[in-house]
């Protein structure tokens, strides 16, 4: 069900972003599979790519990295894959789906998200261990939860969460609605949420740095375009768009 | 059934789409069974997290079913036996959770019972914290399951009619006695069917729970949530737990049918 939703989302994003490409007689479609956290930045980069490549439409499928690898492994027609962590990209490499070596293009660390008025007055990671503070984190089974666990172990801070969510967005909505006093999400999520939440950075976050790799895929029928898109993301244009969204250098 | 009576024949073409429909429902169930890793099955379904999830699911679904009966029976009676302006509209609205995506139900509950919801501050004054508690799971399940009970029972009440009730009343029975001695025994099969449907719907509840109650082992992480989470790391565990849920559902429906036949 999730997979179908992802595919639909990808299709509609593709249609929306390239009417001029679709109208062109020599229209080529470049299909990019990317982690959900890259939705806004890659959509922007896709527009720039279309603007500089006449007749090319960039179509995206955004989803959980492991779902995307599974789809690529099952023969989904993708030209480029950008993953939210190196472990998932390694699986794509192991499946011989990747052309050349993946390139790290961004990194992300955890940040504490609190409701705008910060009702529990959270100012540090240690504050999250306070029993009266309702903290929501990601479940250890998903990447953001694994990062949370790494930070807890490195900092020796023992958080007793009231909920272990399935995805970063679930954590964020619980903080936005004021249900939770604090949540652990990525820096970019706090930035994307705008006024809905406030961010509290903490030095211990350096214990878990998530690196995003990108690669062109072996089965791509547009090998040149795929390589050019990877170059755009890893180049100065990509850097500035990603930095605006809060991503750090790899 | 119908012995000695010549059955009315069905048009032959009916059997083809009927068979296709049956295969469509049964094939995915067979696919789950085929996909189960039997060697590790026992280990997968008896792990701490699985047991906690199953126990929580059974406990919360039983509580929700009870709440559905407590509130659903009177609702069905009012809808079936009285008439007042706006009743049609009210009925449609009450049955809304039946067709509403559960996620929407979860969001609605959040803004009602959540800390910053309509009733949130009142509840907080009373010392009740619904957020992230097992009570939130029960609320979510009751919200989505209640219409099933109301619909089944209202149908049963309308079918059974009011003749016996009227007779009992003319013989001097008071409304509560009529309800207890006449109405209830008449509609018991309908009530049982509604309760089973409510239990089954509660057991499968996912969207409203994950949106409203959160997910924590032993507190709010019911079996469907556990299956969804296990899917991320261990497909075999997710399949094994799915089979458990299928078996529980089959047993519940079997019990209900057995109860009605007896």
JSON list of N, CA and C in Angstrom, two decimals, chain A residues 31-58:
[
{"chain": "A", "resi": 31, "resn": "UNK", "atom": "N", "xyz": [14.30, 9.51, -14.56]},
{"chain": "A", "resi": 31, "resn": "UNK", "atom": "CA", "xyz": [13.61, 9.09, -13.35]},
{"chain": "A", "resi": 31, "resn": "UNK", "atom": "C", "xyz": [14.58, 9.01, -12.18]},
{"chain": "A", "resi": 32, "resn": "UNK", "atom": "N", "xyz": [14.25, 9.78, -11.13]},
{"chain": "A", "resi": 32, "resn": "UNK", "atom": "CA", "xyz": [15.13, 9.84, -9.97]},
{"chain": "A", "resi": 32, "resn": "UNK", "atom": "C", "xyz": [14.41, 9.26, -8.76]},
{"chain": "A", "resi": 33, "resn": "UNK", "atom": "N", "xyz": [15.01, 8.27, -8.12]},
{"chain": "A", "resi": 33, "resn": "UNK", "atom": "CA", "xyz": [14.49, 7.71, -6.88]},
{"chain": "A", "resi": 33, "resn": "UNK", "atom": "C", "xyz": [15.26, 8.34, -5.73]},
{"chain": "A", "resi": 34, "resn": "UNK", "atom": "N", "xyz": [14.55, 8.99, -4.81]},
{"chain": "A", "resi": 34, "resn": "UNK", "atom": "CA", "xyz": [15.25, 9.69, -3.74]},
{"chain": "A", "resi": 34, "resn": "UNK", "atom": "C", "xyz": [14.53, 9.54, -2.41]},
{"chain": "A", "resi": 35, "resn": "UNK", "atom": "N", "xyz": [15.30, 9.58, -1.33]},
{"chain": "A", "resi": 35, "resn": "UNK", "atom": "CA", "xyz": [14.76, 9.48, 0.02]},
{"chain": "A", "resi": 35, "resn": "UNK", "atom": "C", "xyz": [13.76, 10.61, 0.27]},
{"chain": "A", "resi": 36, "resn": "UNK", "atom": "N", "xyz": [12.71, 10.32, 1.07]},
{"chain": "A", "resi": 36, "resn": "UNK", "atom": "CA", "xyz": [11.64, 11.31, 1.31]},
{"chain": "A", "resi": 36, "resn": "UNK", "atom": "C", "xyz": [12.18, 12.64, 1.81]},
{"chain": "A", "resi": 37, "resn": "UNK", "atom": "N", "xyz": [13.25, 12.59, 2.63]},
{"chain": "A", "resi": 37, "resn": "UNK", "atom": "CA", "xyz": [13.77, 13.82, 3.23]},
{"chain": "A", "resi": 37, "resn": "UNK", "atom": "C", "xyz": [14.35, 14.76, 2.18]},
{"chain": "A", "resi": 38, "resn": "UNK", "atom": "N", "xyz": [14.50, 14.26, 0.93]},
{"chain": "A", "resi": 38, "resn": "UNK", "atom": "CA", "xyz": [15.06, 15.11, -0.12]},
{"chain": "A", "resi": 38, "resn": "UNK", "atom": "C", "xyz": [13.96, 15.73, -0.99]},
{"chain": "A", "resi": 39, "resn": "UNK", "atom": "N", "xyz": [12.70, 15.53, -0.62]},
{"chain": "A", "resi": 39, "resn": "UNK", "atom": "CA", "xyz": [11.59, 15.93, -1.48]},
{"chain": "A", "resi": 39, "resn": "UNK", "atom": "C", "xyz": [11.69, 17.38, -1.96]},
{"chain": "A", "resi": 40, "resn": "UNK", "atom": "N", "xyz": [11.83, 18.32, -1.03]},
{"chain": "A", "resi": 40, "resn": "UNK", "atom": "CA", "xyz": [11.78, 19.73, -1.46]},
{"chain": "A", "resi": 40, "resn": "UNK", "atom": "C", "xyz": [13.06, 20.13, -2.19]},
{"chain": "A", "resi": 41, "resn": "UNK", "atom": "N", "xyz": [14.21, 19.69, -1.70]},
{"chain": "A", "resi": 41, "resn": "UNK", "atom": "CA", "xyz": [15.47, 20.09, -2.35]},
{"chain": "A", "resi": 41, "resn": "UNK", "atom": "C", "xyz": [15.59, 19.50, -3.74]},
{"chain": "A", "resi": 42, "resn": "UNK", "atom": "N", "xyz": [15.24, 18.22, -3.89]},
{"chain": "A", "resi": 42, "resn": "UNK", "atom": "CA", "xyz": [15.40, 17.58, -5.20]},
{"chain": "A", "resi": 42, "resn": "UNK", "atom": "C", "xyz": [14.36, 18.09, -6.20]},
{"chain": "A", "resi": 43, "resn": "UNK", "atom": "N", "xyz": [13.16, 18.43, -5.70]},
{"chain": "A", "resi": 43, "resn": "UNK", "atom": "CA", "xyz": [12.16, 18.99, -6.61]},
{"chain": "A", "resi": 43, "resn": "UNK", "atom": "C", "xyz": [12.69, 20.29, -7.21]},
{"chain": "A", "resi": 44, "resn": "UNK", "atom": "N", "xyz": [13.33, 21.11, -6.35]},
{"chain": "A", "resi": 44, "resn": "UNK", "atom": "CA", "xyz": [13.93, 22.37, -6.81]},
{"chain": "A", "resi": 44, "resn": "UNK", "atom": "C", "xyz": [15.07, 22.10, -7.80]},
{"chain": "A", "resi": 45, "resn": "UNK", "atom": "N", "xyz": [15.93, 21.13, -7.47]},
{"chain": "A", "resi": 45, "resn": "UNK", "atom": "CA", "xyz": [17.05, 20.81, -8.35]},
{"chain": "A", "resi": 45, "resn": "UNK", "atom": "C", "xyz": [16.54, 20.23, -9.68]},
{"chain": "A", "resi": 46, "resn": "UNK", "atom": "N", "xyz": [15.44, 19.48, -9.61]},
{"chain": "A", "resi": 46, "resn": "UNK", "atom": "CA", "xyz": [14.85, 18.92, -10.83]},
{"chain": "A", "resi": 46, "resn": "UNK", "atom": "C", "xyz": [14.40, 20.03, -11.76]},
{"chain": "A", "resi": 47, "resn": "UNK", "atom": "N", "xyz": [13.80, 21.10, -11.20]},
{"chain": "A", "resi": 47, "resn": "UNK", "atom": "CA", "xyz": [13.36, 22.23, -12.02]},
{"chain": "A", "resi": 47, "resn": "UNK", "atom": "C", "xyz": [14.54, 22.89, -12.71]},
{"chain": "A", "resi": 48, "resn": "UNK", "atom": "N", "xyz": [15.63, 23.05, -11.93]},
{"chain": "A", "resi": 48, "resn": "UNK", "atom": "CA", "xyz": [16.82, 23.68, -12.54]},
{"chain": "A", "resi": 48, "resn": "UNK", "atom": "C", "xyz": [17.37, 22.81, -13.66]},
{"chain": "A", "resi": 49, "resn": "UNK", "atom": "N", "xyz": [17.35, 21.48, -13.44]},
{"chain": "A", "resi": 49, "resn": "UNK", "atom": "CA", "xyz": [17.87, 20.55, -14.45]},
{"chain": "A", "resi": 49, "resn": "UNK", "atom": "C", "xyz": [17.04, 20.64, -15.72]},
{"chain": "A", "resi": 50, "resn": "UNK", "atom": "N", "xyz": [15.72, 20.72, -15.55]},
{"chain": "A", "resi": 50, "resn": "UNK", "atom": "CA", "xyz": [14.83, 20.82, -16.72]},
{"chain": "A", "resi": 50, "resn": "UNK", "atom": "C", "xyz": [15.07, 22.13, -17.47]},
{"chain": "A", "resi": 51, "resn": "UNK", "atom": "N", "xyz": [15.32, 23.20, -16.69]},
{"chain": "A", "resi": 51, "resn": "UNK", "atom": "CA", "xyz": [15.54, 24.51, -17.30]},
{"chain": "A", "resi": 51, "resn": "UNK", "atom": "C", "xyz": [16.79, 24.51, -18.15]},
{"chain": "A", "resi": 52, "resn": "UNK", "atom": "N", "xyz": [17.81, 23.76, -17.74]},
{"chain": "A", "resi": 52, "resn": "UNK", "atom": "CA", "xyz": [19.07, 23.77, -18.48]},
{"chain": "A", "resi": 52, "resn": "UNK", "atom": "C", "xyz": [19.16, 22.64, -19.51]},
{"chain": "A", "resi": 53, "resn": "UNK", "atom": "N", "xyz": [18.18, 21.71, -19.49]},
{"chain": "A", "resi": 53, "resn": "UNK", "atom": "CA", "xyz": [18.19, 20.62, -20.47]},
{"chain": "A", "resi": 53, "resn": "UNK", "atom": "C", "xyz": [16.88, 20.62, -21.24]},
{"chain": "A", "resi": 54, "resn": "UNK", "atom": "N", "xyz": [16.92, 21.14, -22.48]},
{"chain": "A", "resi": 54, "resn": "UNK", "atom": "CA", "xyz": [15.70, 21.25, -23.26]},
{"chain": "A", "resi": 54, "resn": "UNK", "atom": "C", "xyz": [15.10, 19.88, -23.56]},
{"chain": "A", "resi": 55, "resn": "UNK", "atom": "N", "xyz": [13.78, 19.77, -23.36]},
{"chain": "A", "resi": 55, "resn": "UNK", "atom": "CA", "xyz": [13.10, 18.54, -23.72]},
{"chain": "A", "resi": 55, "resn": "UNK", "atom": "C", "xyz": [13.25, 17.42, -22.70]},
{"chain": "A", "resi": 56, "resn": "UNK", "atom": "N", "xyz": [13.90, 17.72, -21.56]},
{"chain": "A", "resi": 56, "resn": "UNK", "atom": "CA", "xyz": [14.07, 16.68, -20.54]},
{"chain": "A", "resi": 56, "resn": "UNK", "atom": "C", "xyz": [13.12, 16.93, -19.38]},
{"chain": "A", "resi": 57, "resn": "UNK", "atom": "N", "xyz": [12.42, 15.89, -18.97]},
{"chain": "A", "resi": 57, "resn": "UNK", "atom": "CA", "xyz": [11.55, 15.96, -17.80]},
{"chain": "A", "resi": 57, "resn": "UNK", "atom": "C", "xyz": [12.17, 15.11, -16.70]},
{"chain": "A", "resi": 58, "resn": "UNK", "atom": "N", "xyz": [12.25, 15.68, -15.51]},
{"chain": "A", "resi": 58, "resn": "UNK", "atom": "CA", "xyz": [12.75, 14.90, -14.39]},
{"chain": "A", "resi": 58, "resn": "UNK", "atom": "C", "xyz": [11.55, 14.42, -13.57]}
]
